[in-house]
Amino acid sequence: VYGNAGCGVRSDSGANGLFRANYVHEGRGRAGIAFEGSAVGRCEDNRVVGNAGCGIEITTAAKPHVVGNSVSGSPDGYGIHIHSGGEGVLEGNEIFENALAGVCTETTGNPRMIKNKVHDGLGCGVSCMSGGLGLLEQNEIWGNAGPGVDITTGACPSLRRNIIRNGKDSGVFIHDSGEGSLEENDVF
């Protein structure tokens, strides 16, 4: 699936699809794969590479299970963008070399991130901003140009048992009315 002007794959209006082992690349739209409008489903073992907007977008009450994907090289955006009430579970993904954050949660985006690898981004590893929420648990975040985790402008995530290491900026940066809880993380 490549070169589309819109999303490469789009799941909307309560849809429940399975997207497995696809190569979604070089899309020119807002996302390689998008879940919106209360869509659920499973996005598994895909390679999502070089999409203009973001690799995977989860928005407007969508709750997919995103597991085992490789999400990289978004030249203008985030690897995974959860916003506007999007939720879901991100588990065991490798997210790397994206222009902005590897993962961004904002405007009541509230994912559960478990055992992901977020690394070598041109921005921060995980950005929680503008009221973004989420639980980040047992992730490994390293080698990003910005903070490993950036918490700002009313965001309030929970970070538990993550390894945040070898970044080129702060491990965790909480500023501009950011909030949150950090428990049993290893930051070095």
Short mmCIF file of N, CA and C in Angstrom, two decimals:
data_model
loop_
_atom_site.label_atom_id
_atom_site.label_comp_id
_atom_site.label_asym_id
_atom_site.label_seq_id
_atom_site.Cartn_x
_atom_site.Cartn_y
_atom_site.Cartn_z
N VAL A 1 0.87 -1.16 0.00
CA VAL A 1 0.00 0.00 0.00
C VAL A 1 0.92 1.22 0.00
N TYR A 2 0.93 1.99 -1.09
CA TYR A 2 1.89 3.09 -1.14
C TYR A 2 1.42 4.24 -2.03
N GLY A 3 1.94 5.42 -1.72
CA GLY A 3 1.76 6.60 -2.56
C GLY A 3 0.37 7.18 -2.61
N ASN A 4 -0.50 6.84 -1.66
CA ASN A 4 -1.87 7.33 -1.69
C ASN A 4 -1.97 8.78 -1.24
N ALA A 5 -2.88 9.54 -1.86
CA ALA A 5 -3.10 10.94 -1.48
C ALA A 5 -3.80 11.03 -0.14
N GLY A 6 -4.65 10.08 0.19
CA GLY A 6 -5.29 10.01 1.50
C GLY A 6 -4.53 9.03 2.37
N CYS A 7 -5.20 8.45 3.36
CA CYS A 7 -4.57 7.44 4.21
C CYS A 7 -4.31 6.17 3.41
N GLY A 8 -3.25 5.47 3.73
CA GLY A 8 -3.00 4.19 3.09
C GLY A 8 -4.10 3.19 3.44
N VAL A 9 -4.42 3.08 4.73
CA VAL A 9 -5.50 2.25 5.24
C VAL A 9 -6.25 3.10 6.26
N ARG A 10 -7.59 3.14 6.15
CA ARG A 10 -8.40 3.95 7.07
C ARG A 10 -9.56 3.13 7.60
N SER A 11 -9.70 3.08 8.93
CA SER A 11 -10.77 2.35 9.59
C SER A 11 -11.62 3.36 10.36
N ASP A 12 -12.93 3.41 10.08
CA ASP A 12 -13.79 4.48 10.60
C ASP A 12 -15.16 3.92 10.98
N SER A 13 -15.92 4.72 11.72
CA SER A 13 -17.34 4.47 12.02
C SER A 13 -17.58 3.11 12.67
N GLY A 14 -16.82 2.80 13.72
CA GLY A 14 -17.01 1.57 14.46
C GLY A 14 -16.51 0.32 13.76
N ALA A 15 -15.73 0.47 12.71
CA ALA A 15 -15.20 -0.69 11.97
C ALA A 15 -14.29 -1.53 12.87
N ASN A 16 -14.20 -2.81 12.54
CA ASN A 16 -13.37 -3.75 13.31
C ASN A 16 -12.59 -4.60 12.32
N GLY A 17 -11.44 -4.10 11.89
CA GLY A 17 -10.64 -4.80 10.89
C GLY A 17 -9.38 -5.39 11.46
N LEU A 18 -8.78 -6.29 10.70
CA LEU A 18 -7.48 -6.85 11.01
C LEU A 18 -6.54 -6.45 9.88
N PHE A 19 -5.47 -5.73 10.22
CA PHE A 19 -4.44 -5.34 9.26
C PHE A 19 -3.16 -6.05 9.69
N ARG A 20 -2.74 -7.05 8.95
CA ARG A 20 -1.59 -7.84 9.37
C ARG A 20 -0.60 -7.99 8.21
N ALA A 21 0.68 -7.78 8.54
CA ALA A 21 1.81 -8.05 7.65
C ALA A 21 1.72 -7.27 6.33
N ASN A 22 1.33 -6.01 6.42
CA ASN A 22 1.30 -5.14 5.25
C ASN A 22 2.52 -4.22 5.25
N TYR A 23 2.86 -3.72 4.08
CA TYR A 23 3.91 -2.71 3.93
C TYR A 23 3.19 -1.45 3.47
N VAL A 24 3.09 -0.47 4.37
CA VAL A 24 2.37 0.77 4.10
C VAL A 24 3.41 1.88 4.06
N HIS A 25 3.65 2.44 2.87
CA HIS A 25 4.78 3.35 2.76
C HIS A 25 4.52 4.49 1.78
N GLU A 26 5.24 5.57 2.03
CA GLU A 26 5.32 6.74 1.17
C GLU A 26 3.97 7.34 0.83
N GLY A 27 3.03 7.27 1.79
CA GLY A 27 1.75 7.93 1.60
C GLY A 27 1.90 9.44 1.69
N ARG A 28 1.06 10.14 0.96
CA ARG A 28 1.12 11.61 0.95
C ARG A 28 0.04 12.24 1.81
N GLY A 29 -0.84 11.45 2.40
CA GLY A 29 -1.95 11.95 3.22
C GLY A 29 -1.56 12.14 4.66
N ARG A 30 -2.58 12.18 5.52
CA ARG A 30 -2.33 12.49 6.93
C ARG A 30 -1.78 11.31 7.72
N ALA A 31 -1.95 10.06 7.24
CA ALA A 31 -1.44 8.90 7.98
C ALA A 31 -1.30 7.71 7.06
N GLY A 32 -0.33 6.85 7.36
CA GLY A 32 -0.22 5.58 6.67
C GLY A 32 -1.41 4.70 7.01
N ILE A 33 -1.70 4.57 8.31
CA ILE A 33 -2.85 3.81 8.81
C ILE A 33 -3.58 4.71 9.80
N ALA A 34 -4.91 4.84 9.65
CA ALA A 34 -5.71 5.69 10.54
C ALA A 34 -6.88 4.91 11.13
N PHE A 35 -7.06 5.05 12.44
CA PHE A 35 -8.23 4.54 13.15
C PHE A 35 -8.98 5.74 13.70
N GLU A 36 -10.27 5.85 13.39
CA GLU A 36 -11.05 6.99 13.86
C GLU A 36 -12.51 6.58 14.04
N GLY A 37 -13.32 7.50 14.60
CA GLY A 37 -14.76 7.26 14.69
C GLY A 37 -15.15 5.98 15.40
N SER A 38 -14.58 5.72 16.57
CA SER A 38 -14.88 4.53 17.38
C SER A 38 -14.44 3.22 16.74
N ALA A 39 -13.57 3.26 15.77
CA ALA A 39 -13.04 2.03 15.17
C ALA A 39 -12.24 1.25 16.20
N VAL A 40 -12.29 -0.05 16.10
CA VAL A 40 -11.47 -0.93 16.93
C VAL A 40 -10.65 -1.77 15.96
N GLY A 41 -10.27 -2.93 16.33
CA GLY A 41 -9.53 -3.79 15.42
C GLY A 41 -8.10 -3.98 15.85
N ARG A 42 -7.37 -4.65 14.99
CA ARG A 42 -5.99 -5.02 15.30
C ARG A 42 -5.09 -4.66 14.13
N CYS A 43 -3.97 -4.02 14.46
CA CYS A 43 -2.96 -3.61 13.49
C CYS A 43 -1.68 -4.33 13.92
N GLU A 44 -1.26 -5.35 13.17
CA GLU A 44 -0.25 -6.27 13.67
C GLU A 44 0.81 -6.58 12.62
N ASP A 45 2.06 -6.52 13.04
CA ASP A 45 3.21 -6.95 12.22
C ASP A 45 3.29 -6.24 10.87
N ASN A 46 2.95 -4.96 10.84
CA ASN A 46 3.05 -4.16 9.62
C ASN A 46 4.35 -3.38 9.61
N ARG A 47 4.83 -3.05 8.41
CA ARG A 47 5.93 -2.10 8.24
C ARG A 47 5.30 -0.82 7.73
N VAL A 48 5.42 0.25 8.52
CA VAL A 48 4.82 1.54 8.19
C VAL A 48 5.97 2.53 8.07
N VAL A 49 6.28 2.94 6.83
CA VAL A 49 7.53 3.65 6.56
C VAL A 49 7.30 4.88 5.69
N GLY A 50 7.84 6.02 6.11
CA GLY A 50 7.95 7.19 5.25
C GLY A 50 6.66 7.84 4.85
N ASN A 51 5.63 7.77 5.68
CA ASN A 51 4.36 8.43 5.37
C ASN A 51 4.42 9.89 5.80
N ALA A 52 3.87 10.77 4.98
CA ALA A 52 4.06 12.22 5.16
C ALA A 52 3.51 12.75 6.48
N GLY A 53 2.27 12.44 6.81
CA GLY A 53 1.67 13.00 8.02
C GLY A 53 2.19 12.31 9.27
N CYS A 54 1.78 11.07 9.47
CA CYS A 54 2.28 10.24 10.56
C CYS A 54 2.16 8.79 10.11
N GLY A 55 2.82 7.91 10.81
CA GLY A 55 2.75 6.50 10.46
C GLY A 55 1.39 5.92 10.77
N ILE A 56 0.98 6.01 12.05
CA ILE A 56 -0.32 5.50 12.51
C ILE A 56 -1.00 6.60 13.30
N GLU A 57 -2.28 6.85 13.00
CA GLU A 57 -3.08 7.85 13.71
C GLU A 57 -4.26 7.17 14.38
N ILE A 58 -4.49 7.53 15.67
CA ILE A 58 -5.63 7.01 16.43
C ILE A 58 -6.37 8.22 16.99
N THR A 59 -7.65 8.39 16.60
CA THR A 59 -8.38 9.60 16.95
C THR A 59 -9.87 9.31 17.16
N THR A 60 -10.57 10.29 17.69
CA THR A 60 -12.04 10.29 17.88
C THR A 60 -12.60 8.96 18.37
N ALA A 61 -12.21 8.59 19.57
CA ALA A 61 -12.72 7.43 20.31
C ALA A 61 -12.34 6.07 19.70
N ALA A 62 -11.41 6.03 18.78
CA ALA A 62 -10.92 4.75 18.26
C ALA A 62 -10.12 4.04 19.35
N LYS A 63 -10.19 2.70 19.37
CA LYS A 63 -9.50 1.90 20.39
C LYS A 63 -8.88 0.64 19.77
N PRO A 64 -7.96 0.78 18.86
CA PRO A 64 -7.35 -0.41 18.26
C PRO A 64 -6.26 -1.02 19.14
N HIS A 65 -5.89 -2.24 18.81
CA HIS A 65 -4.73 -2.90 19.42
C HIS A 65 -3.64 -2.88 18.34
N VAL A 66 -2.59 -2.12 18.59
CA VAL A 66 -1.49 -1.92 17.64
C VAL A 66 -0.29 -2.67 18.19
N VAL A 67 0.06 -3.79 17.56
CA VAL A 67 1.05 -4.69 18.16
C VAL A 67 2.08 -5.18 17.13
N GLY A 68 3.35 -5.12 17.51
CA GLY A 68 4.42 -5.72 16.73
C GLY A 68 4.73 -5.04 15.40
N ASN A 69 4.40 -3.77 15.28
CA ASN A 69 4.65 -3.04 14.04
C ASN A 69 6.00 -2.34 14.07
N SER A 70 6.54 -2.07 12.89
CA SER A 70 7.72 -1.23 12.73
C SER A 70 7.23 0.07 12.10
N VAL A 71 7.40 1.20 12.81
CA VAL A 71 6.89 2.49 12.36
C VAL A 71 8.07 3.46 12.30
N SER A 72 8.42 3.90 11.08
CA SER A 72 9.63 4.71 10.95
C SER A 72 9.56 5.70 9.80
N GLY A 73 10.46 6.67 9.88
CA GLY A 73 10.76 7.55 8.76
C GLY A 73 9.67 8.49 8.31
N SER A 74 8.74 8.88 9.20
CA SER A 74 7.76 9.90 8.82
C SER A 74 8.51 11.22 8.66
N PRO A 75 8.60 11.75 7.44
CA PRO A 75 9.47 12.91 7.20
C PRO A 75 8.96 14.21 7.79
N ASP A 76 7.64 14.32 8.02
CA ASP A 76 7.06 15.57 8.50
C ASP A 76 6.26 15.42 9.78
N GLY A 77 6.16 14.23 10.34
CA GLY A 77 5.24 14.04 11.45
C GLY A 77 5.72 13.05 12.49
N TYR A 78 4.73 12.51 13.22
CA TYR A 78 4.95 11.58 14.31
C TYR A 78 4.96 10.14 13.79
N GLY A 79 5.60 9.27 14.53
CA GLY A 79 5.48 7.85 14.23
C GLY A 79 4.06 7.39 14.47
N ILE A 80 3.58 7.57 15.72
CA ILE A 80 2.19 7.26 16.09
C ILE A 80 1.62 8.49 16.79
N HIS A 81 0.42 8.91 16.36
CA HIS A 81 -0.23 10.11 16.89
C HIS A 81 -1.60 9.73 17.45
N ILE A 82 -1.77 9.89 18.76
CA ILE A 82 -3.03 9.58 19.43
C ILE A 82 -3.60 10.89 19.94
N HIS A 83 -4.79 11.26 19.47
CA HIS A 83 -5.34 12.57 19.85
C HIS A 83 -6.86 12.57 19.77
N SER A 84 -7.47 13.65 20.24
CA SER A 84 -8.91 13.88 20.15
C SER A 84 -9.72 12.69 20.67
N GLY A 85 -9.34 12.20 21.84
CA GLY A 85 -10.07 11.10 22.48
C GLY A 85 -9.71 9.71 21.99
N GLY A 86 -8.69 9.59 21.16
CA GLY A 86 -8.23 8.26 20.74
C GLY A 86 -7.65 7.50 21.92
N GLU A 87 -7.81 6.20 21.93
CA GLU A 87 -7.27 5.35 23.00
C GLU A 87 -6.54 4.17 22.38
N GLY A 88 -6.74 3.00 22.89
CA GLY A 88 -6.12 1.81 22.33
C GLY A 88 -4.89 1.37 23.08
N VAL A 89 -4.34 0.26 22.62
CA VAL A 89 -3.15 -0.34 23.21
C VAL A 89 -2.06 -0.40 22.16
N LEU A 90 -0.88 0.12 22.49
CA LEU A 90 0.31 0.02 21.65
C LEU A 90 1.26 -0.93 22.35
N GLU A 91 1.55 -2.07 21.73
CA GLU A 91 2.32 -3.10 22.43
C GLU A 91 3.37 -3.72 21.51
N GLY A 92 4.61 -3.70 21.98
CA GLY A 92 5.69 -4.39 21.29
C GLY A 92 6.03 -3.83 19.92
N ASN A 93 5.81 -2.54 19.71
CA ASN A 93 6.15 -1.90 18.44
C ASN A 93 7.57 -1.34 18.49
N GLU A 94 8.19 -1.20 17.33
CA GLU A 94 9.46 -0.49 17.23
C GLU A 94 9.20 0.78 16.43
N ILE A 95 9.48 1.93 17.06
CA ILE A 95 9.14 3.24 16.51
C ILE A 95 10.43 4.05 16.47
N PHE A 96 10.87 4.43 15.26
CA PHE A 96 12.19 5.04 15.17
C PHE A 96 12.32 5.95 13.96
N GLU A 97 13.27 6.89 14.07
CA GLU A 97 13.68 7.79 12.99
C GLU A 97 12.54 8.60 12.38
N ASN A 98 11.64 9.11 13.24
CA ASN A 98 10.57 9.98 12.78
C ASN A 98 10.96 11.44 13.01
N ALA A 99 10.41 12.35 12.19
CA ALA A 99 10.82 13.75 12.24
C ALA A 99 10.41 14.43 13.54
N LEU A 100 9.21 14.19 13.99
CA LEU A 100 8.76 14.76 15.27
C LEU A 100 8.87 13.65 16.32
N ALA A 101 7.99 13.61 17.29
CA ALA A 101 8.07 12.57 18.31
C ALA A 101 7.81 11.19 17.72
N GLY A 102 8.42 10.18 18.33
CA GLY A 102 8.09 8.81 17.95
C GLY A 102 6.63 8.53 18.21
N VAL A 103 6.15 8.93 19.40
CA VAL A 103 4.74 8.82 19.78
C VAL A 103 4.31 10.15 20.35
N CYS A 104 3.14 10.65 19.93
CA CYS A 104 2.57 11.88 20.48
C CYS A 104 1.16 11.60 20.97
N THR A 105 0.88 11.98 22.21
CA THR A 105 -0.47 11.92 22.74
C THR A 105 -0.88 13.33 23.15
N GLU A 106 -2.04 13.77 22.64
CA GLU A 106 -2.52 15.12 22.94
C GLU A 106 -4.04 15.15 22.90
N THR A 107 -4.61 16.27 23.35
CA THR A 107 -6.06 16.51 23.35
C THR A 107 -6.85 15.27 23.75
N THR A 108 -6.65 14.84 24.96
CA THR A 108 -7.28 13.68 25.60
C THR A 108 -6.98 12.35 24.91
N GLY A 109 -5.97 12.28 24.10
CA GLY A 109 -5.48 10.98 23.64
C GLY A 109 -5.02 10.20 24.86
N ASN A 110 -5.42 8.93 24.97
CA ASN A 110 -5.17 8.18 26.20
C ASN A 110 -4.81 6.72 25.90
N PRO A 111 -3.64 6.48 25.31
CA PRO A 111 -3.25 5.10 24.99
C PRO A 111 -2.61 4.39 26.17
N ARG A 112 -2.57 3.09 26.06
CA ARG A 112 -1.76 2.28 26.97
C ARG A 112 -0.59 1.76 26.14
N MET A 113 0.62 2.19 26.48
CA MET A 113 1.83 1.81 25.75
C MET A 113 2.62 0.81 26.58
N ILE A 114 2.81 -0.40 26.04
CA ILE A 114 3.46 -1.47 26.78
C ILE A 114 4.57 -2.09 25.94
N LYS A 115 5.78 -2.14 26.48
CA LYS A 115 6.92 -2.85 25.89
C LYS A 115 7.23 -2.44 24.45
N ASN A 116 7.16 -1.15 24.18
CA ASN A 116 7.57 -0.63 22.87
C ASN A 116 9.02 -0.18 22.94
N LYS A 117 9.64 -0.08 21.77
CA LYS A 117 10.99 0.48 21.64
C LYS A 117 10.84 1.75 20.81
N VAL A 118 11.22 2.89 21.41
CA VAL A 118 11.10 4.19 20.75
C VAL A 118 12.50 4.80 20.73
N HIS A 119 13.07 4.94 19.52
CA HIS A 119 14.48 5.34 19.50
C HIS A 119 14.86 6.11 18.24
N ASP A 120 15.96 6.82 18.40
CA ASP A 120 16.66 7.51 17.32
C ASP A 120 15.77 8.46 16.51
N GLY A 121 14.85 9.13 17.21
CA GLY A 121 14.00 10.11 16.54
C GLY A 121 14.70 11.46 16.41
N LEU A 122 14.23 12.26 15.48
CA LEU A 122 14.78 13.60 15.29
C LEU A 122 14.21 14.59 16.29
N GLY A 123 13.13 14.23 16.97
CA GLY A 123 12.54 15.02 18.05
C GLY A 123 12.62 14.23 19.33
N CYS A 124 11.59 14.35 20.17
CA CYS A 124 11.59 13.58 21.42
C CYS A 124 11.09 12.16 21.16
N GLY A 125 11.29 11.30 22.14
CA GLY A 125 10.81 9.93 22.02
C GLY A 125 9.30 9.88 22.11
N VAL A 126 8.76 10.35 23.25
CA VAL A 126 7.32 10.40 23.48
C VAL A 126 6.96 11.81 23.89
N SER A 127 5.99 12.42 23.21
CA SER A 127 5.51 13.76 23.53
C SER A 127 4.10 13.66 24.08
N CYS A 128 3.90 14.15 25.30
CA CYS A 128 2.58 14.24 25.91
C CYS A 128 2.29 15.73 26.08
N MET A 129 1.30 16.25 25.34
CA MET A 129 1.06 17.69 25.35
C MET A 129 -0.42 18.00 25.23
N SER A 130 -0.78 19.23 25.53
CA SER A 130 -2.13 19.76 25.33
C SER A 130 -3.21 18.82 25.85
N GLY A 131 -3.06 18.39 27.11
CA GLY A 131 -4.07 17.53 27.72
C GLY A 131 -3.94 16.06 27.38
N GLY A 132 -2.83 15.66 26.79
CA GLY A 132 -2.61 14.24 26.49
C GLY A 132 -2.45 13.42 27.76
N LEU A 133 -2.90 12.21 27.71
CA LEU A 133 -2.84 11.30 28.85
C LEU A 133 -2.07 10.05 28.43
N GLY A 134 -2.29 8.97 29.13
CA GLY A 134 -1.71 7.69 28.73
C GLY A 134 -0.94 7.02 29.84
N LEU A 135 -0.80 5.73 29.71
CA LEU A 135 0.02 4.92 30.60
C LEU A 135 1.17 4.35 29.77
N LEU A 136 2.38 4.68 30.15
CA LEU A 136 3.59 4.17 29.50
C LEU A 136 4.23 3.19 30.46
N GLU A 137 4.28 1.92 30.08
CA GLU A 137 4.75 0.90 31.00
C GLU A 137 5.71 -0.07 30.30
N GLN A 138 6.88 -0.23 30.88
CA GLN A 138 7.91 -1.17 30.43
C GLN A 138 8.36 -0.91 28.99
N ASN A 139 8.41 0.35 28.61
CA ASN A 139 8.95 0.72 27.30
C ASN A 139 10.44 1.01 27.42
N GLU A 140 11.13 0.91 26.30
CA GLU A 140 12.53 1.30 26.25
C GLU A 140 12.64 2.46 25.27
N ILE A 141 13.15 3.60 25.76
CA ILE A 141 13.20 4.84 24.99
C ILE A 141 14.65 5.32 25.01
N TRP A 142 15.27 5.46 23.82
CA TRP A 142 16.69 5.84 23.79
C TRP A 142 17.08 6.55 22.51
N GLY A 143 18.16 7.33 22.64
CA GLY A 143 18.84 7.91 21.49
C GLY A 143 18.08 8.96 20.70
N ASN A 144 17.08 9.60 21.31
CA ASN A 144 16.30 10.62 20.60
C ASN A 144 16.97 11.99 20.73
N ALA A 145 16.77 12.84 19.72
CA ALA A 145 17.40 14.16 19.72
C ALA A 145 16.81 15.08 20.79
N GLY A 146 15.53 14.96 21.07
CA GLY A 146 14.88 15.73 22.13
C GLY A 146 14.78 14.89 23.40
N PRO A 147 13.99 15.34 24.38
CA PRO A 147 13.82 14.55 25.60
C PRO A 147 13.29 13.15 25.31
N GLY A 148 13.64 12.21 26.16
CA GLY A 148 13.07 10.87 26.01
C GLY A 148 11.56 10.93 26.12
N VAL A 149 11.05 11.60 27.16
CA VAL A 149 9.61 11.86 27.33
C VAL A 149 9.46 13.34 27.65
N ASP A 150 8.64 14.03 26.88
CA ASP A 150 8.38 15.46 27.06
C ASP A 150 6.93 15.63 27.49
N ILE A 151 6.71 16.20 28.69
CA ILE A 151 5.36 16.35 29.25
C ILE A 151 5.10 17.84 29.43
N THR A 152 4.10 18.38 28.71
CA THR A 152 3.88 19.82 28.69
C THR A 152 2.41 20.19 28.51
N THR A 153 2.10 21.44 28.74
CA THR A 153 0.80 22.08 28.50
C THR A 153 -0.40 21.22 28.92
N GLY A 154 -0.44 20.90 30.21
CA GLY A 154 -1.60 20.22 30.77
C GLY A 154 -1.66 18.72 30.54
N ALA A 155 -0.65 18.14 29.97
CA ALA A 155 -0.61 16.68 29.79
C ALA A 155 -0.39 16.02 31.15
N CYS A 156 -0.88 14.79 31.31
CA CYS A 156 -0.77 14.11 32.59
C CYS A 156 -0.67 12.59 32.40
N PRO A 157 0.43 12.11 31.87
CA PRO A 157 0.60 10.66 31.70
C PRO A 157 1.14 10.00 32.97
N SER A 158 1.09 8.67 32.98
CA SER A 158 1.71 7.87 34.04
C SER A 158 2.82 7.03 33.40
N LEU A 159 4.01 7.10 33.99
CA LEU A 159 5.17 6.34 33.50
C LEU A 159 5.57 5.35 34.56
N ARG A 160 5.58 4.04 34.21
CA ARG A 160 5.93 3.00 35.16
C ARG A 160 6.92 2.01 34.55
N ARG A 161 8.01 1.79 35.25
CA ARG A 161 8.99 0.76 34.90
C ARG A 161 9.48 0.85 33.46
N ASN A 162 9.74 2.06 32.99
CA ASN A 162 10.34 2.27 31.67
C ASN A 162 11.84 2.41 31.81
N ILE A 163 12.56 2.15 30.73
CA ILE A 163 13.99 2.45 30.65
C ILE A 163 14.12 3.60 29.66
N ILE A 164 14.64 4.74 30.14
CA ILE A 164 14.79 5.94 29.32
C ILE A 164 16.27 6.30 29.39
N ARG A 165 16.98 6.13 28.26
CA ARG A 165 18.44 6.20 28.33
C ARG A 165 19.05 6.86 27.10
N ASN A 166 20.26 7.29 27.26
CA ASN A 166 21.16 7.72 26.19
C ASN A 166 20.53 8.70 25.20
N GLY A 167 19.72 9.60 25.71
CA GLY A 167 19.17 10.64 24.83
C GLY A 167 20.13 11.80 24.70
N LYS A 168 19.85 12.66 23.76
CA LYS A 168 20.68 13.83 23.53
C LYS A 168 20.14 15.06 24.27
N ASP A 169 19.09 14.85 25.10
CA ASP A 169 18.47 15.91 25.89
C ASP A 169 18.06 15.28 27.22
N SER A 170 17.15 15.87 27.94
CA SER A 170 16.69 15.33 29.22
C SER A 170 16.05 13.96 29.03
N GLY A 171 16.14 13.13 30.06
CA GLY A 171 15.43 11.85 30.03
C GLY A 171 13.93 12.07 30.05
N VAL A 172 13.46 12.79 31.07
CA VAL A 172 12.05 13.19 31.18
C VAL A 172 12.05 14.68 31.44
N PHE A 173 11.28 15.44 30.66
CA PHE A 173 11.21 16.89 30.80
C PHE A 173 9.75 17.27 31.04
N ILE A 174 9.46 17.77 32.27
CA ILE A 174 8.11 18.21 32.63
C ILE A 174 8.15 19.73 32.75
N HIS A 175 7.30 20.42 31.97
CA HIS A 175 7.35 21.88 31.94
C HIS A 175 6.03 22.47 31.46
N ASP A 176 5.89 23.78 31.56
CA ASP A 176 4.73 24.53 31.07
C ASP A 176 3.40 23.86 31.45
N SER A 177 3.20 23.69 32.76
CA SER A 177 1.96 23.13 33.33
C SER A 177 1.76 21.65 33.02
N GLY A 178 2.82 20.95 32.69
CA GLY A 178 2.72 19.50 32.54
C GLY A 178 2.62 18.84 33.91
N GLU A 179 1.99 17.70 33.98
CA GLU A 179 1.83 16.94 35.21
C GLU A 179 2.09 15.47 34.89
N GLY A 180 1.93 14.62 35.88
CA GLY A 180 2.07 13.19 35.64
C GLY A 180 2.67 12.48 36.82
N SER A 181 2.74 11.17 36.72
CA SER A 181 3.37 10.37 37.77
C SER A 181 4.44 9.48 37.15
N LEU A 182 5.56 9.38 37.86
CA LEU A 182 6.68 8.55 37.43
C LEU A 182 6.99 7.59 38.55
N GLU A 183 6.93 6.27 38.26
CA GLU A 183 7.18 5.25 39.27
C GLU A 183 8.10 4.18 38.74
N GLU A 184 9.18 3.92 39.45
CA GLU A 184 10.09 2.80 39.19
C GLU A 184 10.68 2.81 37.78
N ASN A 185 10.94 3.99 37.23
CA ASN A 185 11.60 4.09 35.93
C ASN A 185 13.11 4.09 36.11
N ASP A 186 13.83 3.66 35.13
CA ASP A 186 15.29 3.71 35.12
C ASP A 186 15.68 4.75 34.06
N VAL A 187 16.16 5.92 34.52
CA VAL A 187 16.48 7.02 33.63
C VAL A 187 17.97 7.30 33.74
N PHE A 188 18.71 7.14 32.63
CA PHE A 188 20.14 7.39 32.67
C PHE A 188 20.67 7.79 31.32
#
